Short mmCIF file of C-alpha atoms in Angstrom, two decimals:
data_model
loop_
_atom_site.label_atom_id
_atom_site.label_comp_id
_atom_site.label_asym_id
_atom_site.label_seq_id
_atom_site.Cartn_x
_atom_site.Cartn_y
_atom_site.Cartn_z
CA UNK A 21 114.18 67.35 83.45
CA UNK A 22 117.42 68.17 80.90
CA UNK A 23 120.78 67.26 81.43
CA UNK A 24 123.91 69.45 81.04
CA UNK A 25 127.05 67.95 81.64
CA UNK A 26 126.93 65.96 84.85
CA UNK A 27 124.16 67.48 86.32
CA UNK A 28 120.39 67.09 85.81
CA UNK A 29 118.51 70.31 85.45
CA UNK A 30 115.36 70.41 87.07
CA UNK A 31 111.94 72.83 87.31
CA UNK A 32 110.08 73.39 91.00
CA UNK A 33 106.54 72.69 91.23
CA UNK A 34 104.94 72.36 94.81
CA UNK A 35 105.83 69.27 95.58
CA UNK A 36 109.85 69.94 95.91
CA UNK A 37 109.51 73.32 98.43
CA UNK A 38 110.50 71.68 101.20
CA UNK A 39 113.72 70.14 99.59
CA UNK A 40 114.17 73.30 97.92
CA UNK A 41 114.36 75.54 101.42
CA UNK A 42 115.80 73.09 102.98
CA UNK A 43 118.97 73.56 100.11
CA UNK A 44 118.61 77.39 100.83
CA UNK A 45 119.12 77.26 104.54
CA UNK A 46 122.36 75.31 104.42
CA UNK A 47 123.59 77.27 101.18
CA UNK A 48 125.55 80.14 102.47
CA UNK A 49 125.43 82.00 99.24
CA UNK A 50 121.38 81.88 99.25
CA UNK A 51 119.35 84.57 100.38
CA UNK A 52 115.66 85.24 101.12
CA UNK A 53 114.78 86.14 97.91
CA UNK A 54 115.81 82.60 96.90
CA UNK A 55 113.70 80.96 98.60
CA UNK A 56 110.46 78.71 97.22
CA UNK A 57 107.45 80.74 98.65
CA UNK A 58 108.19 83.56 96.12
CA UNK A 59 107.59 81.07 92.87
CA UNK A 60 104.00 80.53 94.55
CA UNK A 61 103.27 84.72 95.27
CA UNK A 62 104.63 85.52 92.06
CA UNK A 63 102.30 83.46 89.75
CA UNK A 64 99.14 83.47 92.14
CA UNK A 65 99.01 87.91 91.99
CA UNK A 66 101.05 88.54 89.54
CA UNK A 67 100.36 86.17 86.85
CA UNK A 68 104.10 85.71 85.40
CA UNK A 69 105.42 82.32 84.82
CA UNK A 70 108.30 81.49 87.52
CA UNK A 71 111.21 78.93 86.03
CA UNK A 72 113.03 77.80 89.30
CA UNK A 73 115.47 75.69 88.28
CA UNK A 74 117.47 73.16 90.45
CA UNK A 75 120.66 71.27 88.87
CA UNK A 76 120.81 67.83 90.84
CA UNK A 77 123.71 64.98 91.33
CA UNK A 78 123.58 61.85 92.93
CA UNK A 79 120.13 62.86 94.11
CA UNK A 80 120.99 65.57 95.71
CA UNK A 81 120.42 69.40 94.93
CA UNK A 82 123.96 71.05 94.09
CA UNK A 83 122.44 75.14 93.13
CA UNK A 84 119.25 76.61 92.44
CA UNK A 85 118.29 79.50 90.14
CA UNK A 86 115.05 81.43 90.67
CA UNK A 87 113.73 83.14 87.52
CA UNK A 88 110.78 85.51 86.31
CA UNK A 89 109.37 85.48 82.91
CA UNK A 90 108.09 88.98 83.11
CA UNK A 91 106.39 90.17 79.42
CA UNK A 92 105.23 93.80 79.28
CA UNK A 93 103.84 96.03 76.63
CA UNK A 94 105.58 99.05 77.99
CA UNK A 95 108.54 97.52 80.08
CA UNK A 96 109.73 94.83 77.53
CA UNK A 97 110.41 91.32 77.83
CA UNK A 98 112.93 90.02 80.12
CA UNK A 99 113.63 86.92 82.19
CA UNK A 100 114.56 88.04 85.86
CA UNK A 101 115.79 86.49 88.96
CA UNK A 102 114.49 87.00 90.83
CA UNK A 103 111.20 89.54 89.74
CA UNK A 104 109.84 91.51 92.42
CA UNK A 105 112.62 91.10 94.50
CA UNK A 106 116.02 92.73 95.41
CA UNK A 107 118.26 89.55 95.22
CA UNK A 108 118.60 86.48 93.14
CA UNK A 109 120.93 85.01 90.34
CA UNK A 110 122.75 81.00 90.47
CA UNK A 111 123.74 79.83 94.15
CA UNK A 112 124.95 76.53 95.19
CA UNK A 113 127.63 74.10 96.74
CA UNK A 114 129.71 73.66 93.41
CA UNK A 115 130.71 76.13 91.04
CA UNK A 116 129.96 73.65 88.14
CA UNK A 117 126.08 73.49 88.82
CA UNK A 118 125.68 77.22 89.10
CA UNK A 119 127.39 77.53 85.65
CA UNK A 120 125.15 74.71 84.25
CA UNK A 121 121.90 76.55 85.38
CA UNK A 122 123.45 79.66 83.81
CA UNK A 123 123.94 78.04 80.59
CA UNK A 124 120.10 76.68 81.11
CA UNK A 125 118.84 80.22 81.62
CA UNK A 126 120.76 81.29 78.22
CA UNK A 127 118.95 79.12 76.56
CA UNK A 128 115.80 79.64 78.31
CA UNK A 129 115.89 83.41 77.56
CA UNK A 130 116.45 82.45 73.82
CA UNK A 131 113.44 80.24 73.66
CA UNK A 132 111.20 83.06 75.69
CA UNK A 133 112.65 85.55 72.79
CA UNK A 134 113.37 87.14 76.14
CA UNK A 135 115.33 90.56 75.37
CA UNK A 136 117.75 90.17 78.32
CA UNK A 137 118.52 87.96 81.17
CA UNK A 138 119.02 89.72 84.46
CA UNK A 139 120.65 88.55 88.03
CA UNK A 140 119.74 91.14 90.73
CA UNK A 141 122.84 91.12 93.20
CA UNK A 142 124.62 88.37 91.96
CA UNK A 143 127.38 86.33 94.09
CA UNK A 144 129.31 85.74 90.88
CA UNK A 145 129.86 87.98 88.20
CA UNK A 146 129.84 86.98 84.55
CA UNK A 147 132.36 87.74 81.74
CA UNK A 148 130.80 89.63 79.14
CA UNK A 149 128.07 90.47 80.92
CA UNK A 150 127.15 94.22 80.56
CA UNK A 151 126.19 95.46 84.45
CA UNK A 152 124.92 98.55 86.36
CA UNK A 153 125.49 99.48 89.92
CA UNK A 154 125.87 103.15 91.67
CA UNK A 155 121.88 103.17 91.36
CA UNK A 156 121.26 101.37 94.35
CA UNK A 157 123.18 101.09 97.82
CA UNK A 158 121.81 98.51 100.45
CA UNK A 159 122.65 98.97 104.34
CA UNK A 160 123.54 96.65 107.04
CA UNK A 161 124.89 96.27 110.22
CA UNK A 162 125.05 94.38 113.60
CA UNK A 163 122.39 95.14 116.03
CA UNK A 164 123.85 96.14 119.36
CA UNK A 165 122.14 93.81 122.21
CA UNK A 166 122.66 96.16 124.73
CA UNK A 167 119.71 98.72 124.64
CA UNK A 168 121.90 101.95 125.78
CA UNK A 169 124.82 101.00 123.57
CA UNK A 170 122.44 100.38 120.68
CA UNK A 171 120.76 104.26 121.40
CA UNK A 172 123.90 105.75 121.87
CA UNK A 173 125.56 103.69 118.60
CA UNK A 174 122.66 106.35 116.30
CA UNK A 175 124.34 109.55 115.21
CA UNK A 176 123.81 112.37 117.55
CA UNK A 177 121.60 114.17 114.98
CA UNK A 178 118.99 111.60 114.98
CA UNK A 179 119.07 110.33 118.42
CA UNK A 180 116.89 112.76 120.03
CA UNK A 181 114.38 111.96 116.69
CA UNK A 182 113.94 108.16 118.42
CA UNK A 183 113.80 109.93 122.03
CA UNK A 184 111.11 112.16 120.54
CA UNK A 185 109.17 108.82 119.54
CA UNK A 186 109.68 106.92 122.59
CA UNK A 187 108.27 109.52 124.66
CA UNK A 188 105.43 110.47 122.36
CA UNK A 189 103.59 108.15 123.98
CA UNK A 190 103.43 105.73 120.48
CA UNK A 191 103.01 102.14 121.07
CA UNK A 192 104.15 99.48 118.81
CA UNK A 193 101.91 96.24 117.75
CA UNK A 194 101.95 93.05 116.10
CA UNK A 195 99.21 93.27 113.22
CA UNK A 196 97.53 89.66 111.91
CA UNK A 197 95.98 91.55 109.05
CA UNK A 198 97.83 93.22 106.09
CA UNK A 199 94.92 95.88 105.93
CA UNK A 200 96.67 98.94 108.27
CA UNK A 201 100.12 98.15 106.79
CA UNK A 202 98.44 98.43 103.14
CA UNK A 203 96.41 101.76 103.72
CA UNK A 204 99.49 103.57 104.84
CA UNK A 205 102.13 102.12 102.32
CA UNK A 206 99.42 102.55 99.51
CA UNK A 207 99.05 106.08 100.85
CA UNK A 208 102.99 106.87 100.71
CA UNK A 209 103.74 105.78 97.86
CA UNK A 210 101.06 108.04 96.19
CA UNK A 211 102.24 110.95 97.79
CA UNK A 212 105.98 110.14 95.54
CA UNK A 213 104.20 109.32 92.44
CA UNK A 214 104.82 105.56 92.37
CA UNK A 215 102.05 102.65 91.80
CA UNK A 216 101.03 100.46 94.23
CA UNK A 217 100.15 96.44 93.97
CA UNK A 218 97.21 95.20 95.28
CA UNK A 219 96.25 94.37 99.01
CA UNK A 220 96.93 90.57 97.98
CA UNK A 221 100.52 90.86 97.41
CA UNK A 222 100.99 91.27 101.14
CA UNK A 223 98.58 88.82 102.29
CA UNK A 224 100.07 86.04 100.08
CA UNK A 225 103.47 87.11 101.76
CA UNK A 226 102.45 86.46 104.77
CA UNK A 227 100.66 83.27 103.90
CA UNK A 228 103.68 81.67 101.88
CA UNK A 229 106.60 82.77 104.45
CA UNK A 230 104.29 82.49 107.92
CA UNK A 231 106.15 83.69 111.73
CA UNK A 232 109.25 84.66 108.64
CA UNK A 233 106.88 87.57 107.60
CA UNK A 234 105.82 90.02 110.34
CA UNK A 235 103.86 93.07 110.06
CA UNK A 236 104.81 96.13 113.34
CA UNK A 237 102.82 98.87 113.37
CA UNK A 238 103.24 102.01 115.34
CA UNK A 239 99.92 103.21 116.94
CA UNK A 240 99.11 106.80 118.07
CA UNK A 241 96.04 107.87 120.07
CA UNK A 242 94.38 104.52 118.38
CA UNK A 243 95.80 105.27 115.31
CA UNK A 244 98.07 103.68 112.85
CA UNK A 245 100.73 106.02 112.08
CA UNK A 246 103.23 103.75 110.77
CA UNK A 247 103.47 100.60 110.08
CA UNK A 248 106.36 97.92 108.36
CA UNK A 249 106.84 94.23 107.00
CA UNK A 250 109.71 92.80 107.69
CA UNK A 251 110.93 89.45 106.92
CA UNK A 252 113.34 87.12 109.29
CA UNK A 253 115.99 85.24 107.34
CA UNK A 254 118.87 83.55 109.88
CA UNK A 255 120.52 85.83 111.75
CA UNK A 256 119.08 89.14 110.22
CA UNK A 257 115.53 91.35 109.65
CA UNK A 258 114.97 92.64 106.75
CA UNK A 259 111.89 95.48 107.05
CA UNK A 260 110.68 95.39 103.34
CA UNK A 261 107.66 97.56 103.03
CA UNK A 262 106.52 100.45 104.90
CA UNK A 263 104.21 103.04 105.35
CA UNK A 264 103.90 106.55 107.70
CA UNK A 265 100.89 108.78 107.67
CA UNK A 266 101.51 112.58 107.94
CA UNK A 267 101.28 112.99 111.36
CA UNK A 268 104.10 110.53 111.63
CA UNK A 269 106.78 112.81 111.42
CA UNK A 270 105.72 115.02 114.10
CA UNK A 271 105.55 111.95 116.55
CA UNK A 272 108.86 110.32 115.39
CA UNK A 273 106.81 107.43 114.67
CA UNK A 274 108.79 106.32 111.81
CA UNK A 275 111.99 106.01 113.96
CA UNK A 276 110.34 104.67 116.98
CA UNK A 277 109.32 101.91 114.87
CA UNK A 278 112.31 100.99 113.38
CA UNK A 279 114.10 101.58 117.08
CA UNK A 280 111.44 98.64 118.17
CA UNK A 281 112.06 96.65 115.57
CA UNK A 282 115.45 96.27 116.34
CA UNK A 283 114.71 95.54 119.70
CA UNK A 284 112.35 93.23 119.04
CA UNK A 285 114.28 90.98 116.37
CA UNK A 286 117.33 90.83 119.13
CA UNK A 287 115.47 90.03 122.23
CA UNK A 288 112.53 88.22 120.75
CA UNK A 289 113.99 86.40 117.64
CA UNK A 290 117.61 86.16 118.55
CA UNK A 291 118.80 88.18 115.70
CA UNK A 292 122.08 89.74 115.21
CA UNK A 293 121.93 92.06 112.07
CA UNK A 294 119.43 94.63 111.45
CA UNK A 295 119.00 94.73 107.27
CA UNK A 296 117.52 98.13 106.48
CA UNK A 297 117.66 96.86 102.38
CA UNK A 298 117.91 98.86 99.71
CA UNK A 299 117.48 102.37 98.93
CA UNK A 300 118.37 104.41 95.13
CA UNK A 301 121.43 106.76 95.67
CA UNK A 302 120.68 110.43 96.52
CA UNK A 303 116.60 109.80 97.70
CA UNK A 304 115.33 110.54 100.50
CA UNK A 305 115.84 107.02 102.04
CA UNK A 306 119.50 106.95 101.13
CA UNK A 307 120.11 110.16 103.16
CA UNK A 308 117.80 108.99 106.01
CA UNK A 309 119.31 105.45 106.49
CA UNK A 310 122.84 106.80 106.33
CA UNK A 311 121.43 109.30 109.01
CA UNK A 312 120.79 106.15 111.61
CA UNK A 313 124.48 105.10 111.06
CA UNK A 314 124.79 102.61 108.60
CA UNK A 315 127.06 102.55 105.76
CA UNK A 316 125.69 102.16 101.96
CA UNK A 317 127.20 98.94 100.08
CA UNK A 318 126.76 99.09 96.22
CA UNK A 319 124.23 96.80 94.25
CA UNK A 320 124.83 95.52 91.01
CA UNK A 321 122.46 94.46 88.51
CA UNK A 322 124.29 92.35 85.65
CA UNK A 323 122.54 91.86 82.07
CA UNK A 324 123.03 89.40 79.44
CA UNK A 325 121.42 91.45 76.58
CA UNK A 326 119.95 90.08 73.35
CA UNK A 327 122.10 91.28 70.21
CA UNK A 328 121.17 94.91 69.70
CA UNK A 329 118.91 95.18 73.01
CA UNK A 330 119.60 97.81 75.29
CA UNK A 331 120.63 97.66 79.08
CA UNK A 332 117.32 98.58 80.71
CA UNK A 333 116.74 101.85 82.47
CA UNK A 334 113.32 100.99 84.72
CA UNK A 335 113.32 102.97 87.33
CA UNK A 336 111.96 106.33 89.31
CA UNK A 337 114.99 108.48 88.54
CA UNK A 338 114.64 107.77 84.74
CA UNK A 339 113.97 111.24 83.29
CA UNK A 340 111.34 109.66 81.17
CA UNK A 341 109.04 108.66 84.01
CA UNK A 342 109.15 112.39 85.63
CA UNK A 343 105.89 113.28 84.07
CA UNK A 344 103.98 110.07 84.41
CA UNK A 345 105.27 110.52 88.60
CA UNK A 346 104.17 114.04 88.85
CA UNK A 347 100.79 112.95 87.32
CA UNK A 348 100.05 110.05 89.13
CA UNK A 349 100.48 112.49 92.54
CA UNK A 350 97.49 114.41 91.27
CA UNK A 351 95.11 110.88 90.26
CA UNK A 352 92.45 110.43 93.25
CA UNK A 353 94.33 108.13 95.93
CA UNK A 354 91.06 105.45 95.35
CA UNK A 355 91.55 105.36 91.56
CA UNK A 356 95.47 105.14 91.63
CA UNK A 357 94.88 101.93 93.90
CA UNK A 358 92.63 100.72 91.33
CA UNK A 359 95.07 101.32 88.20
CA UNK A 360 98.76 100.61 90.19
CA UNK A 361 98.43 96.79 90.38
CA UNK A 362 98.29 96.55 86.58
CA UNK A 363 101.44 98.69 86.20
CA UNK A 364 103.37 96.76 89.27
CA UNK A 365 102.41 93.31 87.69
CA UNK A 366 104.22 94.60 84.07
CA UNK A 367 107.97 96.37 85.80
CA UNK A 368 108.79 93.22 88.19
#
């Protein structure tokens, strides 16, 4: 442990990740992606040093800051909170302990020879920070608890699309194992040129965040035809991954599985918003969440660079990457399994 001001600054190991949720659930800043379980997925398949940090008075825990040492030949070396995920930066009871784990993180990024410090979706902003948003949008909204109000709340223009999958005779089911979820996301995400992490990723999901991790999976003729992880967090559900065959489209499998999801998180789990995440402006998933009604909300990413370091640019849309997509569309789908999980573990 260190000490700044009136507050000592402490690390997580596994011994504190009960106390440590237990500061996230009554935290109304704190998110999902603050939570302990991702320290323990993050090191165990990706192999990158997580610095959780915890700034404590009179024994109790006053904010928390998850961070990602993530150190790449190609992508650079940057200290992120939180890595792999869509949300993160200092959150806490008093304003004072969030700055002193910011200050900590300074000086952590200085002794990594980090070349920036980045908060994903920060509560606070920081002065003199350099930051980025307009890239990504994320979409939320209430979930309707009356079935026929909720059906009739979807534009008309997509409405008959969740008919068309109700009646197509697709089912939806609870999957245990990760392995149809994984075959169809692995297969999607070839088909737009982007690598995929390994198989474990999603089973060490589901081990660290348990009944909080659930995998539906739409099934056609005996056939998975798509299938989604989606995490519970309070009131909300969060689908995180997904993945459609071809055929999907046809069936309106896609929407009939989000339509059930909905359904289910209401009437099964009690939940009241329906968080369909985060998309890039101007993709395909912008356009088609906007289509089911909900309304984008900018992200910001904010930086604090290195002297003469660059904001980063790491993502699809990057002209850069255009040739390395349209390549990795023609590698055999078995060999770009095989290659993606190094790639994933060095872009965070």
């Amino acid at each position: 442990m260190s000490e700044d001001a009136n507050y000592h600054i402490g690390t997580l190991d596994d011994s504190g990740d009960a106390r440590w949720d237990h500061f996230v659930t009554a935290c109304p800043e704190a998110t999902l992606f603050h939570r302990a379980g991702w320290r323990r997925v993050i090191e165990r398949v990706f192999g990158h040093r997580a610095r959780f940090l915890y700034a404590e008075r009179d024994g109790q825990i006053r904010a928390i800051l998850p961070l990602v040492h993530v150190r790449s030949l190609f992508f650079g070396n940057a200290l992120i909170s939180n890595a792999f995920c869509i949300g993160g930066g200092s959150v806490g009871s008093e304003d004072e302990a969030c700055e002193a784990l910011d200050r900590q993180a300074l000086q952590l990024m200085e002794e990594l020879g980090a070349d920036y410090l980045e908060y994903r979706q920060p509560v606070r902003l920081h002065e003199g920070w350099a930051s980025r948003s307009g890239l990504y949008a994320t979409f939320a909204k209430p979930i309707e608890p009356d079935p026929d109000k909720a059906l009739a709340q979807i534009p008309r223009k997509q409405r008959p699309v969740v008919r068309r999958g109700i009646a197509s005779g697709v089912v939806d089911v609870v999957d245990d194992t990760v392995d149809r979820l994984y075959d169809l996301f692995a297969g999607t995400m070839h088909r737009h040129g982007t690598p995929v992490f390994a198989r474990d990723y999603l089973v060490e999901l589901k081990r660290a965040f348990g009944p909080d991790c659930e995998i539906l999976t739409a099934m056609h003729g005996g056939q998975p035809v798509s299938s989604v992880l989606s995490f519970y967090f309070r009131d909300r559900v969060m689908p995180y991954y997904a993945g459609v065959s071809p055929a999907a489209r046809d069936l309106g499998a896609n929407d009939f599985l989000y339509w059930r999801l909905m359904r289910r998180a209401i009437e099964e789990r009690g939940c009241r918003v329906f968080d369909f995440g985060r998309s890039k402006v101007g993709t395909g998933p912008y356009a088609y969440k906007k289509n089911w009604g909900f309304e984008p909300t900018p992200v910001v990413h904010e930086f604090h660079l290195r002297k003469g370091k660059a904001m980063p640019d790491i993502n699809p849309l990057n002209p850069r990457y255009q040739l390395l997509i349209a390549l990795w569309k023609r590698l055999p789908l078995g060999l770009a399994n095989l290659i993606g999980p190094h790639i994933v573990r060095s872009i965070g």
